[in-house]
mmCIF file of N, CA and C in Angstrom:
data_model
loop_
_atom_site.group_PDB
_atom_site.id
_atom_site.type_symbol
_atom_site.label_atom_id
_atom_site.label_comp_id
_atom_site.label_asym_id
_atom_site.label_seq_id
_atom_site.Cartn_x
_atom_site.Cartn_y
_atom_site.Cartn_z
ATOM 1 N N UNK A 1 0.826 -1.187 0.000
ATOM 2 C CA UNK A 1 0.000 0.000 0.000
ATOM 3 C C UNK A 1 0.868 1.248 0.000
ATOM 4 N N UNK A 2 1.742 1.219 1.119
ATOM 5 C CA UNK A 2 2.859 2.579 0.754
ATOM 6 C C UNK A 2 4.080 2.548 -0.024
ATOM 7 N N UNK A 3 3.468 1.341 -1.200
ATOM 8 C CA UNK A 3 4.923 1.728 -2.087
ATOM 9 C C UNK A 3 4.010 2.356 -3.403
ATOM 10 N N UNK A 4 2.573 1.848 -3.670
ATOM 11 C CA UNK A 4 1.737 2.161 -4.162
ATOM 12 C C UNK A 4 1.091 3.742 -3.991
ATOM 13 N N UNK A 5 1.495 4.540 -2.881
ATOM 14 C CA UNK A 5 1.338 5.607 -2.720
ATOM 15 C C UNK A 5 2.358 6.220 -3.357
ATOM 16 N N UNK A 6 3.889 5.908 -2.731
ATOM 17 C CA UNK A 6 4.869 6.744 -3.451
ATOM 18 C C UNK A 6 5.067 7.079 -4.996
ATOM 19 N N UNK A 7 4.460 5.801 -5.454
ATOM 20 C CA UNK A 7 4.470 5.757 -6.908
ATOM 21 C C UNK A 7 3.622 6.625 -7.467
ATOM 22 N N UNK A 8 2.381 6.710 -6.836
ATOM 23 C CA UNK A 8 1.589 7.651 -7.678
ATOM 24 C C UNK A 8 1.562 9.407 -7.323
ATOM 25 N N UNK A 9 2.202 9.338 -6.083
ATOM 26 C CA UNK A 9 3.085 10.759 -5.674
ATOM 27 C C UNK A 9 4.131 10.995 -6.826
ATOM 28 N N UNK A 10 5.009 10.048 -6.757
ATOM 29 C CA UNK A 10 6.128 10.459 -7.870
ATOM 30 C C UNK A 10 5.662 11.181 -9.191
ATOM 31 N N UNK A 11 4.710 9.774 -9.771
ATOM 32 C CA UNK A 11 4.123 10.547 -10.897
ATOM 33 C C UNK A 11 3.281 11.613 -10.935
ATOM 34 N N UNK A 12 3.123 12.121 -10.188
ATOM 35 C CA UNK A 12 2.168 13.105 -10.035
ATOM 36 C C UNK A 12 3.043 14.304 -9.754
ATOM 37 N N UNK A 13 3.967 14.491 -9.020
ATOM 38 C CA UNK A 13 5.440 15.193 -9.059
ATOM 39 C C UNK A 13 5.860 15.676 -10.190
ATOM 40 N N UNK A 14 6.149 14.680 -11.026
ATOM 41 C CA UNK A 14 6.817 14.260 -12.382
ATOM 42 C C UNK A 14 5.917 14.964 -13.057
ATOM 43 N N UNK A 15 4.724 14.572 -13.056
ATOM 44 C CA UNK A 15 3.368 15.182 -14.566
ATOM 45 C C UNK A 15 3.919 16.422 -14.425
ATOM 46 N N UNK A 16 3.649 17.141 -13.474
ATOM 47 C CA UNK A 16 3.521 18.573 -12.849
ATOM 48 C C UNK A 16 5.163 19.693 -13.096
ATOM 49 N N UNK A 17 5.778 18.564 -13.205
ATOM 50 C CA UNK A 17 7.198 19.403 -13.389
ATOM 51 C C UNK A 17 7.111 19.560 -15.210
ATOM 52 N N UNK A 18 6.834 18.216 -15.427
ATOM 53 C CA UNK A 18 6.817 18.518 -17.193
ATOM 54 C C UNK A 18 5.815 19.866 -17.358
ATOM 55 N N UNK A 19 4.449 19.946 -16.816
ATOM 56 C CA UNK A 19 3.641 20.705 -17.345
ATOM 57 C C UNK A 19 4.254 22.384 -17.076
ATOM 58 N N UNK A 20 4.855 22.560 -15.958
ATOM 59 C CA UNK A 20 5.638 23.439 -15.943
ATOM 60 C C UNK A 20 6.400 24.046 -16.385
ATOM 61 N N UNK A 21 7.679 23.449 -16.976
ATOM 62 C CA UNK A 21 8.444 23.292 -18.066
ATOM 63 C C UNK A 21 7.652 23.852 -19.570
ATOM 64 N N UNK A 22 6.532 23.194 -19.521
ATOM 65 C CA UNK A 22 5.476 23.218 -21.177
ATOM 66 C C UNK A 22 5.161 25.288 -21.086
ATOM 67 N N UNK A 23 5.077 25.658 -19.891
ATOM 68 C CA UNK A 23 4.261 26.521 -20.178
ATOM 69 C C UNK A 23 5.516 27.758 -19.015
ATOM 70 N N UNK A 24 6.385 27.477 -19.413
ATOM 71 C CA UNK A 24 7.426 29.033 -18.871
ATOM 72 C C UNK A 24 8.122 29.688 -20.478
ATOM 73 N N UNK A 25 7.491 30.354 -20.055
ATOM 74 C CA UNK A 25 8.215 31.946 -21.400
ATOM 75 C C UNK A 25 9.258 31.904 -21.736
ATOM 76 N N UNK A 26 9.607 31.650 -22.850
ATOM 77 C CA UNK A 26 11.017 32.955 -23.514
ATOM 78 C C UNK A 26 11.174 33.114 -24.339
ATOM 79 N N UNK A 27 11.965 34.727 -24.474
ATOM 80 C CA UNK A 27 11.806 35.313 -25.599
ATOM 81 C C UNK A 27 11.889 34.899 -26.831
ATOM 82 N N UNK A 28 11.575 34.845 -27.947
ATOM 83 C CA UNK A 28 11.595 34.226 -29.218
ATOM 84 C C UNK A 28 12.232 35.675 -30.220
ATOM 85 N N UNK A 29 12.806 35.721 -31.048
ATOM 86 C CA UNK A 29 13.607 36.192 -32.367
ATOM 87 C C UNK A 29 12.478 36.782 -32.518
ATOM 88 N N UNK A 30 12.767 38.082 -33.463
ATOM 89 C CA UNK A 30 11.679 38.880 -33.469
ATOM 90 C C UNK A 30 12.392 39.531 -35.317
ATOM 91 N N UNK A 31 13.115 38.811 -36.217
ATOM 92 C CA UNK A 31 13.231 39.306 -37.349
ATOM 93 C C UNK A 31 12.819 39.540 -38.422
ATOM 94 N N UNK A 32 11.164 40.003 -37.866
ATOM 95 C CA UNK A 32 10.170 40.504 -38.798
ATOM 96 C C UNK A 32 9.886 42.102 -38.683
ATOM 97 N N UNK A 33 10.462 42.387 -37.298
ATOM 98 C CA UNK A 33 10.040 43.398 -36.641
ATOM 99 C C UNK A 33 9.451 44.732 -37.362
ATOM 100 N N UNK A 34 10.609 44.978 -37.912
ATOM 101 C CA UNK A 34 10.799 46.319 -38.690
ATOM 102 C C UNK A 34 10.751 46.142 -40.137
ATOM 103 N N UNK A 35 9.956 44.993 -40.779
ATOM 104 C CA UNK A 35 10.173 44.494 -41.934
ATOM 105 C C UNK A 35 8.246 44.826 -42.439
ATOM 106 N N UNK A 36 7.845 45.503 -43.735
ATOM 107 C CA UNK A 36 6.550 45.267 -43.665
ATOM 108 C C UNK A 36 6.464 44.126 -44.406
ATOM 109 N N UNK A 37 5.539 43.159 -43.795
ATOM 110 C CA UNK A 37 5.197 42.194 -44.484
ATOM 111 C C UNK A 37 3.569 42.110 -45.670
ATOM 112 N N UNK A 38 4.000 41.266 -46.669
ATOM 113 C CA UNK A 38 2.783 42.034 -47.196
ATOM 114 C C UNK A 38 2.005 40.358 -47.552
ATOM 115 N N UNK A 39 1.338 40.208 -46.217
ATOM 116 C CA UNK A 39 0.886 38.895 -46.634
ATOM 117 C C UNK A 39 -0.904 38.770 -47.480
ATOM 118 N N UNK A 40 -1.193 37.778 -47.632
ATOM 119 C CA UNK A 40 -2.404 37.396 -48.211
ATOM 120 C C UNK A 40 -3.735 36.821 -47.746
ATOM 121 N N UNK A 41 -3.476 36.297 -46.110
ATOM 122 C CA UNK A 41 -4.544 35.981 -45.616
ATOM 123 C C UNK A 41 -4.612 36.902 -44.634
ATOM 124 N N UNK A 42 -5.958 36.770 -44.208
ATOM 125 C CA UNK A 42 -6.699 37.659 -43.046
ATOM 126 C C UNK A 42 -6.361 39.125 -42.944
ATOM 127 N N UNK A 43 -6.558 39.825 -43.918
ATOM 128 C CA UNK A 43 -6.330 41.274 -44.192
ATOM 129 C C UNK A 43 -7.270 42.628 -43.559
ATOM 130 N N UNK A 44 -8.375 41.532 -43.516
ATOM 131 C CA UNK A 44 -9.580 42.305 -42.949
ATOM 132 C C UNK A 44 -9.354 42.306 -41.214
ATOM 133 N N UNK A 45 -8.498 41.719 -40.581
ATOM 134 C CA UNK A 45 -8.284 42.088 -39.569
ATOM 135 C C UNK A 45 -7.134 43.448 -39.023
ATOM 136 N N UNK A 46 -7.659 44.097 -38.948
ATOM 137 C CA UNK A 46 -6.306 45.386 -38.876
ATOM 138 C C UNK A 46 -7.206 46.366 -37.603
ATOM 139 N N UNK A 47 -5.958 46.654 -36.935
ATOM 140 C CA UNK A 47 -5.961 47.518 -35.655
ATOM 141 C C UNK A 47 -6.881 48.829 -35.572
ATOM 142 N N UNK A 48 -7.477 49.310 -34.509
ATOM 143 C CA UNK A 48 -8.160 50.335 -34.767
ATOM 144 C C UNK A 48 -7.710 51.457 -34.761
ATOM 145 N N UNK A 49 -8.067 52.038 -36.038
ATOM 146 C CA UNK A 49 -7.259 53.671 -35.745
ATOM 147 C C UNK A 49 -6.935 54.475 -34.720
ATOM 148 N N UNK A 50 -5.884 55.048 -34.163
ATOM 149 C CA UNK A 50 -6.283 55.227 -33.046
ATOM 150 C C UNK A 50 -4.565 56.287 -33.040
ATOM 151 N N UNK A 51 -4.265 57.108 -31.805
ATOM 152 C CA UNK A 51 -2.945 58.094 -31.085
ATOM 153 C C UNK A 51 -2.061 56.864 -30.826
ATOM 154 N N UNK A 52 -2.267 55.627 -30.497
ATOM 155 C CA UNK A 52 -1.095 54.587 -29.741
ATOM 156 C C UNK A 52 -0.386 54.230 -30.405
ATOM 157 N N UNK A 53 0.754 54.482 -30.049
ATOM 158 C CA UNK A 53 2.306 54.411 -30.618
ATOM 159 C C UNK A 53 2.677 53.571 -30.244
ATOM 160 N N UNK A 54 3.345 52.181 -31.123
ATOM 161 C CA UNK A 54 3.539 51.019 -30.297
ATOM 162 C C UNK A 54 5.435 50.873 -30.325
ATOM 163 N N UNK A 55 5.657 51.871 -29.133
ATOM 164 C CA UNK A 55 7.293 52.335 -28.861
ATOM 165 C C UNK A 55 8.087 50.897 -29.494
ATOM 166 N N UNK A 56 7.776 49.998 -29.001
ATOM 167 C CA UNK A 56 8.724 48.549 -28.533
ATOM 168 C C UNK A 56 8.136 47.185 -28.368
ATOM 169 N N UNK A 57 8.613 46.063 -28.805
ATOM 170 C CA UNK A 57 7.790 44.726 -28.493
ATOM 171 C C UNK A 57 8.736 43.704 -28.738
ATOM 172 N N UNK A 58 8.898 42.693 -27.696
ATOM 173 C CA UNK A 58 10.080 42.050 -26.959
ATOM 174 C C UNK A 58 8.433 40.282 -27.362
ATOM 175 N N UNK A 59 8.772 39.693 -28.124
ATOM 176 C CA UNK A 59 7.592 38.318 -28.303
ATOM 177 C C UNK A 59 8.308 37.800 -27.107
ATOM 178 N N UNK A 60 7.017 36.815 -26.408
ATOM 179 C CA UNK A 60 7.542 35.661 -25.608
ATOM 180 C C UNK A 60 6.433 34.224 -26.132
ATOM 181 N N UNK A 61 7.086 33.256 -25.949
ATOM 182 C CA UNK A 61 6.244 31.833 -26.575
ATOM 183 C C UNK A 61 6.719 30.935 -25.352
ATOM 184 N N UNK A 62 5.906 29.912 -24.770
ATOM 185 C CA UNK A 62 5.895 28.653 -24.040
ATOM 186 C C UNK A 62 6.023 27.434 -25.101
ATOM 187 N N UNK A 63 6.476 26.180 -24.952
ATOM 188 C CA UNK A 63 6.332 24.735 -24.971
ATOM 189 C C UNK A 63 5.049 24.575 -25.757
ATOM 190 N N UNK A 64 3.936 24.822 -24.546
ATOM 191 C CA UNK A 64 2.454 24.394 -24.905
ATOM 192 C C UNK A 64 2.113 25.658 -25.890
ATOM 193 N N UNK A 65 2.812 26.867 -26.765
ATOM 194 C CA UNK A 65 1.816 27.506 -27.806
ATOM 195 C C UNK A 65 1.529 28.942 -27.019
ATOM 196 N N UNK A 66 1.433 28.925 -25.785
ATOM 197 C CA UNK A 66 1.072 30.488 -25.280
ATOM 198 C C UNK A 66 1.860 31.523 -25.803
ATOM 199 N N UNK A 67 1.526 32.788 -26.482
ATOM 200 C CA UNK A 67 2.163 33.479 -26.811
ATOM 201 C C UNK A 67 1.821 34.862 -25.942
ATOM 202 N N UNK A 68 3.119 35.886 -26.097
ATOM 203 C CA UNK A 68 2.638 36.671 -25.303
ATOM 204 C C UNK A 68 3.855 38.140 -25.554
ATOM 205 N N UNK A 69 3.467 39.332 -25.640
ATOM 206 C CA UNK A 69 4.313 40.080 -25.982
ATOM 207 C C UNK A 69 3.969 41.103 -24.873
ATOM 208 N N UNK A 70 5.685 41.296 -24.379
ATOM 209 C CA UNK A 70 5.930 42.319 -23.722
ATOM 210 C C UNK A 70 5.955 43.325 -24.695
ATOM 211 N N UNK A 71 5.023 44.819 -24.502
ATOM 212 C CA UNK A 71 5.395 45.913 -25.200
ATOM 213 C C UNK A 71 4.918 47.526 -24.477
ATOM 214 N N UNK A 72 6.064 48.538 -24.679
ATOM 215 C CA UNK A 72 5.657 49.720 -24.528
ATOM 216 C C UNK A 72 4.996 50.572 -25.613
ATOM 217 N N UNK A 73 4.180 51.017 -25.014
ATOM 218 C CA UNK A 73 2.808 52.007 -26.219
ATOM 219 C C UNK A 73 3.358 53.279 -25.143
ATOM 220 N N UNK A 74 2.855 54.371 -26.346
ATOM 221 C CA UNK A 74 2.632 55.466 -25.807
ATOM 222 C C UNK A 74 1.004 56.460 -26.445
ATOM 223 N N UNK A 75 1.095 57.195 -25.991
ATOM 224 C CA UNK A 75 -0.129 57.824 -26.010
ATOM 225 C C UNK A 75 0.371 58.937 -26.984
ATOM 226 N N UNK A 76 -0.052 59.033 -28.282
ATOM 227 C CA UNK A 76 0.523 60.310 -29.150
ATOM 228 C C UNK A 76 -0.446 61.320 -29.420
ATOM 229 N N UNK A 77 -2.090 61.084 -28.529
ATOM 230 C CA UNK A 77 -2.508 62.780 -28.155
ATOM 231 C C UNK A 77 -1.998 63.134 -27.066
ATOM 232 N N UNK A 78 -2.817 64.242 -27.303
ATOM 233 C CA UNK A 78 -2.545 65.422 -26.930
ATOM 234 C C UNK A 78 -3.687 65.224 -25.072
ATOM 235 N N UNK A 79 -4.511 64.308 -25.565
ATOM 236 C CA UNK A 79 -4.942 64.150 -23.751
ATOM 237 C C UNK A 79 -5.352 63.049 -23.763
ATOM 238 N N UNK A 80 -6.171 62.419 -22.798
ATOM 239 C CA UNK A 80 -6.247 61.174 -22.297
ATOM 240 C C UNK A 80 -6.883 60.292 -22.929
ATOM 241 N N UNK A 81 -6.582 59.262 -23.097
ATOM 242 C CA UNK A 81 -7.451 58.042 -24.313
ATOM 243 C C UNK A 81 -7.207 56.378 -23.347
ATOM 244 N N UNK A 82 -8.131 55.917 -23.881
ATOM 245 C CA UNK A 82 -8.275 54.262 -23.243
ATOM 246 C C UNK A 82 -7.966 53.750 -24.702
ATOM 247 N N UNK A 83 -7.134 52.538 -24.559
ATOM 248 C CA UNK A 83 -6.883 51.487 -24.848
ATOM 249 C C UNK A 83 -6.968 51.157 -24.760
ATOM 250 N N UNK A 84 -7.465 49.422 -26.224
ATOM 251 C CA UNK A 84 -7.804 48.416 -25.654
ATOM 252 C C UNK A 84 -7.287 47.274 -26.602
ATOM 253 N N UNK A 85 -7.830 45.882 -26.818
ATOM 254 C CA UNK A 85 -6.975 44.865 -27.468
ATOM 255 C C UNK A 85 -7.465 44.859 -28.842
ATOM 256 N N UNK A 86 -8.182 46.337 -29.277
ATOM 257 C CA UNK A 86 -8.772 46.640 -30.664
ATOM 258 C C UNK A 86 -7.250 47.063 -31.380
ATOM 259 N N UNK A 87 -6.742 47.818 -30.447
ATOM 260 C CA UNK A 87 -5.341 48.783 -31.070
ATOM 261 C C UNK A 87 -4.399 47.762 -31.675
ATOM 262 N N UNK A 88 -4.180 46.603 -31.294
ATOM 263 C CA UNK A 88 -3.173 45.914 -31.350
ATOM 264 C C UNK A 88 -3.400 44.681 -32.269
ATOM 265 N N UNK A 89 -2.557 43.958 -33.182
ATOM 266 C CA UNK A 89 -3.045 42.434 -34.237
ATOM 267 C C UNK A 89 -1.574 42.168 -34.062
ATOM 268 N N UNK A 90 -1.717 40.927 -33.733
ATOM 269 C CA UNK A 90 -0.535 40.125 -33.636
ATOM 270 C C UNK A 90 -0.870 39.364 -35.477
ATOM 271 N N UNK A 91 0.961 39.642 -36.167
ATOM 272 C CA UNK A 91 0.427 38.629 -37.324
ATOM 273 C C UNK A 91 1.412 37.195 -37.003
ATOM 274 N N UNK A 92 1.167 36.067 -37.506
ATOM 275 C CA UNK A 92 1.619 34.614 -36.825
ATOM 276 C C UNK A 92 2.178 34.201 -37.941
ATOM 277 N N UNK A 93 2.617 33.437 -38.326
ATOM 278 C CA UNK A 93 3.593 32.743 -39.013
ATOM 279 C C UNK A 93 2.940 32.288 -39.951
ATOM 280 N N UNK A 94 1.373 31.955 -39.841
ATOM 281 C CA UNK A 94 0.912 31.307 -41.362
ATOM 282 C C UNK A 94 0.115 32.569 -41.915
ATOM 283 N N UNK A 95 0.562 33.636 -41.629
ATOM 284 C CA UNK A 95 0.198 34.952 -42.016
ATOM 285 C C UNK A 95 -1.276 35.358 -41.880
ATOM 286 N N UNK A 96 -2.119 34.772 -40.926
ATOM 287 C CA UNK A 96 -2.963 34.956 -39.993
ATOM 288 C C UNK A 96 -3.071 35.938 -38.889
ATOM 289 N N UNK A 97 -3.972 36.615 -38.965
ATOM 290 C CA UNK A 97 -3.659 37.767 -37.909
ATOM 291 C C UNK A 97 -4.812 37.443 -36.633
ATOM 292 N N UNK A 98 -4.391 37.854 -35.239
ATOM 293 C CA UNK A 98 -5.558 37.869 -34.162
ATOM 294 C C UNK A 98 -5.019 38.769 -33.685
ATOM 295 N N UNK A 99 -6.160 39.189 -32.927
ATOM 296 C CA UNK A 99 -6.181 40.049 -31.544
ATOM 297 C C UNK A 99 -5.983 39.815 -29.906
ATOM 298 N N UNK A 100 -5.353 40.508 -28.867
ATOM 299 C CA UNK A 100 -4.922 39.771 -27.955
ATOM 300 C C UNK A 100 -6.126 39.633 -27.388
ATOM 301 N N UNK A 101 -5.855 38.989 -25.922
ATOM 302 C CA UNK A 101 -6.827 38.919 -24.851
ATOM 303 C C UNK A 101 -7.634 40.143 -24.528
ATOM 304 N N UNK A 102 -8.533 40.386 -24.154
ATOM 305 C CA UNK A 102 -8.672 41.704 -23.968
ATOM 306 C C UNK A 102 -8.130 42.139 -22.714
ATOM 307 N N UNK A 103 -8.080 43.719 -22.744
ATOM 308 C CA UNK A 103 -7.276 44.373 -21.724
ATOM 309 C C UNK A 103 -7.679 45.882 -21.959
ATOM 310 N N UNK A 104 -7.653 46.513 -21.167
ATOM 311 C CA UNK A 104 -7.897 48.287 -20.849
ATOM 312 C C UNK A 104 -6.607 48.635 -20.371
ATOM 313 N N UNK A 105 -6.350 50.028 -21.140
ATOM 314 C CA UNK A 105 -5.100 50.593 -20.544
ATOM 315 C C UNK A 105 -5.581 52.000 -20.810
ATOM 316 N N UNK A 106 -5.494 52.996 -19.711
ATOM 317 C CA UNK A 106 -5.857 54.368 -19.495
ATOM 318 C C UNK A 106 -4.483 55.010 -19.849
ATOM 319 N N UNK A 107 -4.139 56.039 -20.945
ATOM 320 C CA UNK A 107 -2.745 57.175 -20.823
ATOM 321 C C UNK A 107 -3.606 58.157 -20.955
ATOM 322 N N UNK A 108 -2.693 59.196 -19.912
ATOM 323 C CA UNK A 108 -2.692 60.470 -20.280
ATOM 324 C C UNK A 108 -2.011 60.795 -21.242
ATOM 325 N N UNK A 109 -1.711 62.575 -21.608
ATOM 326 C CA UNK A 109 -1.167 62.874 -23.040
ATOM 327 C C UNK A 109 0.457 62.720 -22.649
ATOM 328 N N UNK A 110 0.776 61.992 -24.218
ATOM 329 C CA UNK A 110 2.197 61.365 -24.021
ATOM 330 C C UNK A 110 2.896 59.840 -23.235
ATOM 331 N N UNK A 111 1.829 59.927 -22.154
ATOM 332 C CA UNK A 111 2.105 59.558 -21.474
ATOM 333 C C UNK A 111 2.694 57.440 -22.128
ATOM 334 N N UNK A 112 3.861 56.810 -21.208
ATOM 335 C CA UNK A 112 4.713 55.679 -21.778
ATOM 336 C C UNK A 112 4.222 54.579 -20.907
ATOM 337 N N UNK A 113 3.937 53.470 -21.158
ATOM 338 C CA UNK A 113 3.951 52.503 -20.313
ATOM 339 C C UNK A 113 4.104 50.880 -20.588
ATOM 340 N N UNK A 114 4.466 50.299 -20.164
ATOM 341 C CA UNK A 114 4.847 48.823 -21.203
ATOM 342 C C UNK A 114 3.801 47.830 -19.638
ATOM 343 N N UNK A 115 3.426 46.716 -20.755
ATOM 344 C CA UNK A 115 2.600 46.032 -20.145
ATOM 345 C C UNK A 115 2.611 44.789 -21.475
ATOM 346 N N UNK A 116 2.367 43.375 -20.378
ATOM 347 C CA UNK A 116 2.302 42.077 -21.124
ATOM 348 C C UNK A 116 0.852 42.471 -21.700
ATOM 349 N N UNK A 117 0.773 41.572 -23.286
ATOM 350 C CA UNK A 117 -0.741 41.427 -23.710
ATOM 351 C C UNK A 117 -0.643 40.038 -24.125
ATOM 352 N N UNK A 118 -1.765 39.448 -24.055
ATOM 353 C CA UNK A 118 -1.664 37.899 -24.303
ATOM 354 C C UNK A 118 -1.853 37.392 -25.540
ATOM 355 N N UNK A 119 -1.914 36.520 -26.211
ATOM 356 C CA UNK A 119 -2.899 36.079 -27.395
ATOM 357 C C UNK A 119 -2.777 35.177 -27.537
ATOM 358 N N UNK A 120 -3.037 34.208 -26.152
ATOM 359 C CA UNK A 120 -3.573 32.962 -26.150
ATOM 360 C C UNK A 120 -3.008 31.487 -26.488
ATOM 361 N N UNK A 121 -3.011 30.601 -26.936
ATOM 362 C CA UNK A 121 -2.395 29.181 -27.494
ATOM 363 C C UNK A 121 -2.567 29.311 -29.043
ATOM 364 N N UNK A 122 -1.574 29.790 -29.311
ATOM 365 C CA UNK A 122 -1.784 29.709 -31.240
ATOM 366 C C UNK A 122 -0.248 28.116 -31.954
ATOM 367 N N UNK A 123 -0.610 27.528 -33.008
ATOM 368 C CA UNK A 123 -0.078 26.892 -33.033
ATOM 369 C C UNK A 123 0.746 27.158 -34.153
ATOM 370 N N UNK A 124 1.265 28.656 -34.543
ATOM 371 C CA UNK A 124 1.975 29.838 -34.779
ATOM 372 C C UNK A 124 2.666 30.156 -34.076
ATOM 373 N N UNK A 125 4.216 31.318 -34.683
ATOM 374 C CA UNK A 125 4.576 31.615 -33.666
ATOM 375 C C UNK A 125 4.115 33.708 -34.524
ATOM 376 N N UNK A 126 4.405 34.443 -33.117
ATOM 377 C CA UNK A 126 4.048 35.759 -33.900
ATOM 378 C C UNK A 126 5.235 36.058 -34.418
ATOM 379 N N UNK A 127 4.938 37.128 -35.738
ATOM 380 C CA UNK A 127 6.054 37.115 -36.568
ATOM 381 C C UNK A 127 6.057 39.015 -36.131
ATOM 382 N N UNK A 128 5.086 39.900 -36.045
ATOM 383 C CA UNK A 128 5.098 40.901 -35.892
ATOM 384 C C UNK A 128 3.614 41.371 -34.706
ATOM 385 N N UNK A 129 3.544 42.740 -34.502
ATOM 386 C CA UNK A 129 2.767 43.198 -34.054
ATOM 387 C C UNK A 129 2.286 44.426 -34.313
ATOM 388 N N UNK A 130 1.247 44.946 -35.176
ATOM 389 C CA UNK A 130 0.402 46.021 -35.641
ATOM 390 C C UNK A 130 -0.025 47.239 -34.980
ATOM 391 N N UNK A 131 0.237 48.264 -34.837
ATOM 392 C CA UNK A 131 -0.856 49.150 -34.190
ATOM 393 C C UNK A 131 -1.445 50.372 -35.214
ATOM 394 N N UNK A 132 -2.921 50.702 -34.567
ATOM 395 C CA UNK A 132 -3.279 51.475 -35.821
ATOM 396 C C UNK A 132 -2.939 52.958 -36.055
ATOM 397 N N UNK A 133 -1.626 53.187 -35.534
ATOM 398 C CA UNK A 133 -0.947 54.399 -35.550
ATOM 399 C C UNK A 133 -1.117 54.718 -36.775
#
């Protein structure tokens, strides 16, 4: 009976370390960045017009597909505007575009701030990131 316990402790240890492993971040190559790409599918998805300046964007990808980009936006009126996961299209590798998780972000004018946005388990990796500057 308690060798039958340890065993299924172990594995259960074990599952849990792999799944861990599956789903920790890091950064991925980003040598699309500054490149326009001029792809052919999903065109009709594009960012909403909008003041947000998308300063900087650092991709991160997991094991299991989570993707996720660190990036600083700035606010290029002149006074205060909300942001949201309309501003932003991640495009992916089979030249498919989505939108992140949703999220609200309040700037004042000018004002800089960097914050993770998600976009979920894609079985892509992102090649760039859009804003409707």
């Amino acid at each position: 009976m308690k060798k039958a316990f340890i065993a299924a402790l172990l594995a259960t240890v074990s599952s849990a370390a792999i799944a861990d492993v599956d789903s920790v971040l890091h950064f991925t190559p980003t040598p699309f960045k500054d490149i326009e790409l001029n792809c052919e599918r999903d065109k009709q998805i594009t960012p909403k017009r909008s003041a947000l300046i998308l300063e900087n964007y650092a991709l991160m990808a997991a094991n299991n597909g989570e993707r996720v980009a660190l990036v600083t936006l700035r606010n290029g009126a002149s006074g205060q505007r909300i942001y949201n996961q309309e501003h932003i299209v991640a495009v992916l590798g089979d030249c498919s575009r989505v939108l992140p998780h949703a999220f609200e972000l309040r700037l004042d004018a000018r004002e800089q701030r960097s914050l993770q946005i998600y976009f979920g388990k894609q079985q892509q990796p992102v090649l760039q990131l859009l804003s409707g500057e």
